[in-house]
Amino acid sequence: MPGNSRRRGAMRKPGSKKGAVVGSGGQKSKGLHGKGPTPKAEMRPGHPAQRRAAAKAKVAQQAKQRRKGAAEAPELIAGRNPVVECLRAEVPATALYVAMGIDADDRVAEAVRQAADRGISVLEVGRPELDRLTGGAMHQGLALQVPPFEYAHPDELLETATESTEPPLLVALDGVTDPRNLGAVVRSAAAFGAHGVLLPQRRSAGITAVAWRASAGTAARVPVALATNLTRTLRDWAAQGLMVVGLDADGTVTVDGLDLATGPLVVVVGSEGRGLSRLVRETCDQTVSIPMAAGVESLNASVAAGVVLAEVARRRRLAGRV
C-alpha cells in the first residue's frame, strides 16, 4: 500500500515481541562468547596429526598389554642357597614360604630374618603344599615368591637416556636366551653407566628369578624394555641420532678402535651361538670385535658385553677430563 513504511513480508505475528531474534546477529555484543584459542593439531578431531597421535597411543597401549601378559604370574625361587642369594641381592619378593618342621640352619635363619626386615610375608606351609607350589623342585624347605617383572617401553629407555647429562648409552640383546647371561649383561650395564637394556619380545630370555639373581639385584635399577621388533626399534633410535654398534667376531673394527664410544651409542649383543642376526647386523653402523689370544674360542655373550661396556666407560672418562 502506497505510503506504508512497513516492508512487505516483515509483519510480526500476533504475540511476538520486539527484540533480538535467533542468531548471533541479533545478540548483544556482551552475550557473545569466543571459542578460545585454536586447539593443537593433535587435539582436533579428524586432523592428520590427531589421527597419528591416536594411532601412536593405541600402539603404546597394545605394547603395554603385551608386556603385562609377558609375565602374568609370580615365580617361585626354590632352594636355600638361591633364596638367600636373592634376598641378599634385594630381589623384589612378596612372600617367603617355609616348610613346617624343617631343620633351621643358618641359611633358613638368615632368609627368615631378611624377609622380616624387608616386610616380606613369611608363610609356614606343609611340605606337600610346598612341593605343589614349586612343581616338585628341590626346595629344601624354602621358596621365595617373586612378582612379575614390569618391563619399560623402548621409548621410555630413549627418553631416560636423552635426559641424562651423559651421552645416551643403551644395550640391546639379539636373541640371548640364557637368563644367566641376561642377568650378567644387566649387571654390566649398571656397572658401566648404561641407561637401559632392550630385549626382543620373542626368542629371548626374560627377567625371571634366575636373571634377577644373576643381575645381583641391579635389574631393579636399570630399566629393561621389550621391543616387538628389535630391528625396527634400532632403526628408530638411529633416526634419533644414536649410533648402533654390534659385537661380532668378524667386526669391522676392534674394541681398541671404537671411536664411537664417546657419542650417543647402542651396543648390540648377539646370541650365545649364532651371534647377530642378519637384519640386526645390517642395521649396525659398525661391528666391533675383541682381540684375543690365539686358540681361544669366542667369549660368552655377557663377558663380551662387559668388555665392550668397560671400554666405552673408559673412553668417556678420558673424554671428560679433556
Short mmCIF file of C-alpha atoms in Angstrom, two decimals:
data_model
loop_
_atom_site.label_atom_id
_atom_site.label_comp_id
_atom_site.label_asym_id
_atom_site.label_seq_id
_atom_site.Cartn_x
_atom_site.Cartn_y
_atom_site.Cartn_z
CA MET A 1 0.00 0.00 0.00
CA PRO A 2 1.45 3.39 -1.00
CA GLY A 3 2.81 5.39 1.87
CA ASN A 4 3.07 2.34 4.10
CA SER A 5 6.58 2.38 5.65
CA ARG A 6 6.41 -1.27 6.76
CA ARG A 7 8.34 -3.54 4.46
CA ARG A 8 6.35 -6.30 2.79
CA GLY A 9 6.88 -9.66 4.48
CA ALA A 10 8.13 -8.07 7.70
CA MET A 11 4.78 -8.19 9.52
CA ARG A 12 5.09 -9.59 13.05
CA LYS A 13 2.81 -12.35 14.14
CA PRO A 14 0.43 -11.71 16.95
CA GLY A 15 2.05 -12.23 20.34
CA SER A 16 5.60 -11.83 19.05
CA LYS A 17 7.87 -9.46 20.94
CA LYS A 18 10.12 -6.84 19.59
CA GLY A 19 13.80 -7.52 20.27
CA ALA A 20 16.58 -9.93 19.48
CA VAL A 21 15.97 -12.83 17.18
CA VAL A 22 17.70 -16.19 16.91
CA GLY A 23 21.25 -15.95 15.57
CA SER A 24 24.39 -14.14 16.60
CA GLY A 25 23.40 -11.09 14.59
CA GLY A 26 20.61 -10.36 16.98
CA GLN A 27 22.53 -10.93 20.18
CA LYS A 28 24.07 -8.23 22.28
CA SER A 29 27.84 -7.97 22.00
CA LYS A 30 28.23 -8.80 25.70
CA GLY A 31 26.36 -12.04 25.19
CA LEU A 32 28.83 -13.39 22.64
CA HIS A 33 31.40 -15.91 23.87
CA GLY A 34 34.58 -16.74 21.96
CA LYS A 35 35.63 -20.34 21.34
CA GLY A 36 39.03 -19.77 22.91
CA PRO A 37 42.44 -20.42 21.37
CA THR A 38 42.66 -22.84 18.48
CA PRO A 39 43.39 -26.35 19.83
CA LYS A 40 46.65 -28.00 18.92
CA ALA A 41 46.59 -30.12 15.79
CA GLU A 42 46.82 -33.29 17.91
CA MET A 43 43.59 -32.30 19.69
CA ARG A 44 41.47 -31.51 16.62
CA PRO A 45 39.24 -34.44 15.58
CA GLY A 46 39.91 -35.53 12.02
CA HIS A 47 43.21 -33.69 11.74
CA PRO A 48 46.08 -35.87 10.38
CA ALA A 49 48.18 -35.06 13.46
CA GLN A 50 45.32 -36.14 15.71
CA ARG A 51 44.97 -39.43 13.84
CA ARG A 52 48.71 -40.06 14.10
CA ALA A 53 48.66 -39.31 17.85
CA ALA A 54 45.69 -41.64 18.34
CA ALA A 55 47.42 -44.41 16.39
CA LYS A 56 50.60 -43.98 18.45
CA ALA A 57 48.61 -44.12 21.69
CA LYS A 58 46.88 -47.29 20.50
CA VAL A 59 50.21 -48.94 19.68
CA ALA A 60 51.60 -47.94 23.09
CA GLN A 61 48.55 -49.39 24.83
CA GLN A 62 48.84 -52.65 22.89
CA ALA A 63 52.53 -52.87 23.78
CA LYS A 64 51.67 -52.27 27.42
CA GLN A 65 49.16 -55.10 27.33
CA ARG A 66 51.74 -57.40 25.69
CA ARG A 67 54.31 -56.53 28.34
CA LYS A 68 51.76 -57.15 31.05
CA GLY A 69 50.93 -60.54 29.58
CA ALA A 70 54.58 -61.47 29.18
CA ALA A 71 54.71 -62.47 32.82
CA GLU A 72 51.25 -62.90 34.27
CA ALA A 73 52.01 -65.00 37.33
CA PRO A 74 54.58 -64.70 40.12
CA GLU A 75 57.54 -67.06 40.10
CA LEU A 76 58.93 -69.17 42.93
CA ILE A 77 62.66 -69.46 43.61
CA ALA A 78 63.31 -72.79 45.31
CA GLY A 79 66.25 -73.90 47.43
CA ARG A 80 68.05 -72.50 50.46
CA ASN A 81 71.09 -71.05 48.68
CA PRO A 82 69.12 -69.47 45.79
CA VAL A 83 66.60 -67.94 48.21
CA VAL A 84 69.29 -66.46 50.44
CA GLU A 85 71.22 -65.12 47.43
CA CYS A 86 68.10 -63.41 46.07
CA LEU A 87 67.30 -61.86 49.44
CA ARG A 88 70.88 -60.61 49.75
CA ALA A 89 70.61 -59.09 46.26
CA GLU A 90 67.34 -57.41 47.33
CA VAL A 91 65.37 -59.05 44.57
CA PRO A 92 61.75 -57.85 44.91
CA ALA A 93 59.70 -60.54 46.64
CA THR A 94 56.19 -60.85 48.03
CA ALA A 95 56.36 -63.96 50.22
CA LEU A 96 58.79 -66.44 51.77
CA TYR A 97 57.45 -69.99 52.12
CA VAL A 98 58.96 -72.10 54.89
CA ALA A 99 58.09 -75.80 55.25
CA MET A 100 56.84 -76.87 58.64
CA GLY A 101 59.31 -78.80 60.83
CA ILE A 102 62.44 -78.21 58.69
CA ASP A 103 65.91 -78.16 60.25
CA ALA A 104 66.61 -74.46 60.63
CA ASP A 105 70.25 -73.97 59.68
CA ASP A 106 72.00 -70.60 59.22
CA ARG A 107 70.54 -70.15 55.73
CA VAL A 108 66.97 -70.62 56.91
CA ALA A 109 67.53 -68.25 59.83
CA GLU A 110 69.05 -65.61 57.53
CA ALA A 111 66.24 -65.95 54.98
CA VAL A 112 63.55 -65.50 57.65
CA ARG A 113 65.40 -62.58 59.24
CA GLN A 114 65.96 -60.75 55.94
CA ALA A 115 62.37 -61.33 54.84
CA ALA A 116 61.08 -59.94 58.14
CA ASP A 117 63.41 -56.91 57.93
CA ARG A 118 62.13 -56.11 54.42
CA GLY A 119 58.46 -56.59 55.29
CA ILE A 120 58.09 -59.75 53.19
CA SER A 121 55.39 -62.13 54.42
CA VAL A 122 56.79 -65.32 55.96
CA LEU A 123 54.33 -68.18 55.45
CA GLU A 124 54.70 -71.59 57.07
CA VAL A 125 53.23 -74.37 54.93
CA GLY A 126 53.28 -78.15 54.87
CA ARG A 127 55.80 -79.96 52.70
CA PRO A 128 53.13 -81.37 50.34
CA GLU A 129 51.86 -77.84 49.72
CA LEU A 130 55.37 -76.53 49.09
CA ASP A 131 56.01 -79.45 46.71
CA ARG A 132 52.91 -78.44 44.80
CA LEU A 133 53.79 -74.73 44.71
CA THR A 134 57.32 -75.39 43.41
CA GLY A 135 56.30 -78.05 40.92
CA GLY A 136 58.29 -80.74 42.70
CA ALA A 137 61.57 -78.76 42.61
CA MET A 138 64.32 -79.39 45.18
CA HIS A 139 63.20 -76.60 47.54
CA GLN A 140 64.90 -77.81 50.77
CA GLY A 141 62.03 -76.32 52.71
CA LEU A 142 62.40 -72.76 51.36
CA ALA A 143 60.82 -70.91 48.44
CA LEU A 144 60.67 -67.21 47.61
CA GLN A 145 57.79 -65.72 45.61
CA VAL A 146 58.91 -63.10 43.08
CA PRO A 147 56.33 -60.83 41.37
CA PRO A 148 56.18 -60.48 37.57
CA PHE A 149 58.80 -58.10 36.22
CA GLU A 150 57.49 -54.77 34.91
CA TYR A 151 59.11 -54.01 31.55
CA ALA A 152 59.51 -50.48 30.23
CA HIS A 153 58.65 -49.29 26.71
CA PRO A 154 61.57 -48.67 24.30
CA ASP A 155 60.56 -45.01 24.08
CA GLU A 156 60.98 -44.73 27.86
CA LEU A 157 64.55 -46.02 27.58
CA LEU A 158 65.40 -43.45 24.94
CA GLU A 159 63.75 -40.68 26.96
CA THR A 160 65.70 -41.64 30.08
CA ALA A 161 68.94 -41.74 28.09
CA THR A 162 68.44 -38.37 26.39
CA GLU A 163 67.54 -36.67 29.68
CA SER A 164 70.83 -37.78 31.22
CA THR A 165 73.79 -35.45 31.50
CA GLU A 166 75.93 -38.14 29.82
CA PRO A 167 75.66 -39.17 26.14
CA PRO A 168 72.99 -41.89 25.77
CA LEU A 169 74.29 -45.43 26.22
CA LEU A 170 71.87 -48.31 25.67
CA VAL A 171 72.37 -52.07 25.40
CA ALA A 172 70.30 -54.32 23.12
CA LEU A 173 70.28 -58.11 23.19
CA ASP A 174 69.70 -60.00 19.96
CA GLY A 175 68.47 -63.50 20.82
CA VAL A 176 70.22 -64.07 24.17
CA THR A 177 68.21 -66.97 25.58
CA ASP A 178 70.16 -67.82 28.74
CA PRO A 179 68.68 -65.91 31.71
CA ARG A 180 72.04 -66.05 33.49
CA ASN A 181 73.67 -64.26 30.57
CA LEU A 182 70.85 -61.72 30.54
CA GLY A 183 71.27 -61.05 34.26
CA ALA A 184 75.02 -60.66 33.85
CA VAL A 185 74.56 -58.19 30.98
CA VAL A 186 72.14 -56.14 33.09
CA ARG A 187 74.72 -56.13 35.88
CA SER A 188 77.46 -54.91 33.49
CA ALA A 189 75.09 -52.28 32.09
CA ALA A 190 74.54 -50.93 35.60
CA ALA A 191 78.26 -51.07 36.44
CA PHE A 192 79.37 -49.11 33.37
CA GLY A 193 76.68 -46.45 33.23
CA ALA A 194 74.23 -47.71 30.60
CA HIS A 195 70.79 -46.14 30.71
CA GLY A 196 68.79 -49.25 29.87
CA VAL A 197 68.63 -52.69 28.27
CA LEU A 198 66.43 -53.66 25.33
CA LEU A 199 65.17 -57.19 24.70
CA PRO A 200 63.23 -58.58 21.74
CA GLN A 201 59.83 -59.85 22.78
CA ARG A 202 60.42 -63.21 21.07
CA ARG A 203 63.32 -65.66 21.13
CA SER A 204 64.92 -64.06 24.17
CA ALA A 205 65.32 -64.72 27.86
CA GLY A 206 63.22 -62.58 30.16
CA ILE A 207 63.76 -61.18 33.64
CA THR A 208 62.99 -64.36 35.57
CA ALA A 209 64.13 -65.32 39.04
CA VAL A 210 67.36 -66.73 37.55
CA ALA A 211 68.07 -63.46 35.71
CA TRP A 212 67.27 -61.47 38.87
CA ARG A 213 69.83 -63.45 40.81
CA ALA A 214 72.49 -63.17 38.09
CA SER A 215 71.97 -59.40 37.93
CA ALA A 216 72.68 -59.17 41.69
CA GLY A 217 69.58 -57.03 42.08
CA THR A 218 70.65 -54.40 39.51
CA ALA A 219 67.56 -55.18 37.40
CA ALA A 220 65.70 -53.08 39.96
CA ARG A 221 67.80 -50.02 38.99
CA VAL A 222 68.36 -50.41 35.25
CA PRO A 223 65.19 -50.19 33.13
CA VAL A 224 64.63 -53.16 30.83
CA ALA A 225 62.29 -52.81 27.84
CA LEU A 226 60.70 -55.20 25.35
CA ALA A 227 60.68 -54.50 21.60
CA THR A 228 58.10 -56.15 19.37
CA ASN A 229 60.58 -55.72 16.50
CA LEU A 230 64.20 -55.24 17.53
CA THR A 231 65.43 -54.14 14.10
CA ARG A 232 62.73 -51.50 13.74
CA THR A 233 63.44 -50.14 17.22
CA LEU A 234 67.17 -49.91 16.48
CA ARG A 235 66.40 -48.03 13.25
CA ASP A 236 64.13 -45.65 15.16
CA TRP A 237 66.90 -44.98 17.66
CA ALA A 238 69.38 -44.45 14.83
CA ALA A 239 66.99 -41.87 13.37
CA GLN A 240 67.11 -40.11 16.76
CA GLY A 241 70.88 -39.72 16.46
CA LEU A 242 72.23 -42.84 18.19
CA MET A 243 74.97 -44.90 16.57
CA VAL A 244 74.39 -48.67 16.55
CA VAL A 245 77.40 -50.89 17.25
CA GLY A 246 77.15 -54.68 17.17
CA LEU A 247 79.51 -57.18 18.82
CA ASP A 248 80.80 -59.57 16.18
CA ALA A 249 83.83 -61.87 15.96
CA ASP A 250 84.49 -60.54 12.44
CA GLY A 251 83.90 -56.89 13.31
CA THR A 252 84.93 -54.04 11.07
CA VAL A 253 86.95 -52.56 13.97
CA THR A 254 88.39 -53.91 17.19
CA VAL A 255 87.37 -52.60 20.57
CA ASP A 256 90.65 -50.66 20.61
CA GLY A 257 89.38 -48.59 17.67
CA LEU A 258 85.88 -47.94 18.97
CA ASP A 259 85.92 -44.19 18.40
CA LEU A 260 82.12 -44.04 18.52
CA ALA A 261 82.23 -44.78 22.26
CA THR A 262 82.03 -41.16 23.42
CA GLY A 263 78.88 -40.31 21.45
CA PRO A 264 75.23 -41.47 21.70
CA LEU A 265 75.52 -45.24 21.39
CA VAL A 266 73.62 -48.52 21.30
CA VAL A 267 75.69 -51.66 21.93
CA VAL A 268 74.05 -54.77 20.46
CA VAL A 269 74.99 -58.18 21.88
CA GLY A 270 74.28 -61.26 19.76
CA SER A 271 73.08 -64.68 20.86
CA GLU A 272 75.32 -67.24 22.53
CA GLY A 273 75.59 -69.43 19.42
CA ARG A 274 74.95 -67.61 16.16
CA GLY A 275 75.80 -64.04 17.15
CA LEU A 276 73.99 -61.16 15.46
CA SER A 277 71.07 -61.90 13.17
CA ARG A 278 71.38 -60.74 9.55
CA LEU A 279 68.89 -57.87 9.77
CA VAL A 280 70.36 -56.56 13.02
CA ARG A 281 73.90 -56.73 11.59
CA GLU A 282 72.77 -54.75 8.54
CA THR A 283 71.26 -52.14 10.86
CA CYS A 284 74.55 -51.59 12.70
CA ASP A 285 76.67 -48.59 11.80
CA GLN A 286 79.73 -50.54 12.90
CA THR A 287 80.61 -54.01 14.15
CA VAL A 288 83.30 -54.46 16.77
CA SER A 289 85.41 -57.46 17.75
CA ILE A 290 87.51 -58.18 20.84
CA PRO A 291 91.16 -59.15 20.23
CA MET A 292 92.03 -62.43 21.96
CA ALA A 293 94.98 -64.79 22.25
CA ALA A 294 95.33 -67.41 19.53
CA GLY A 295 93.47 -70.65 20.07
CA VAL A 296 90.84 -69.14 22.39
CA GLU A 297 87.21 -69.51 21.37
CA SER A 298 84.78 -66.61 21.35
CA LEU A 299 83.75 -65.11 24.67
CA ASN A 300 80.48 -65.68 26.43
CA ALA A 301 77.87 -63.07 25.40
CA SER A 302 77.72 -61.44 28.83
CA VAL A 303 81.53 -61.38 29.17
CA ALA A 304 81.90 -59.78 25.73
CA ALA A 305 79.30 -57.17 26.64
CA GLY A 306 81.16 -56.38 29.85
CA VAL A 307 84.47 -55.92 27.99
CA VAL A 308 82.99 -53.51 25.44
CA LEU A 309 80.97 -51.55 28.01
CA ALA A 310 84.07 -51.19 30.18
CA GLU A 311 85.96 -49.77 27.19
CA VAL A 312 83.11 -47.36 26.45
CA ALA A 313 83.14 -46.18 30.07
CA ARG A 314 86.94 -45.77 30.00
CA ARG A 315 86.87 -43.65 26.84
CA ARG A 316 84.09 -41.49 28.24
CA ARG A 317 86.03 -40.88 31.44
CA LEU A 318 89.07 -39.80 29.40
CA ALA A 319 86.93 -37.57 27.18
CA GLY A 320 85.51 -35.89 30.29
CA ARG A 321 88.97 -34.98 31.54
CA VAL A 322 89.97 -33.19 28.35
#
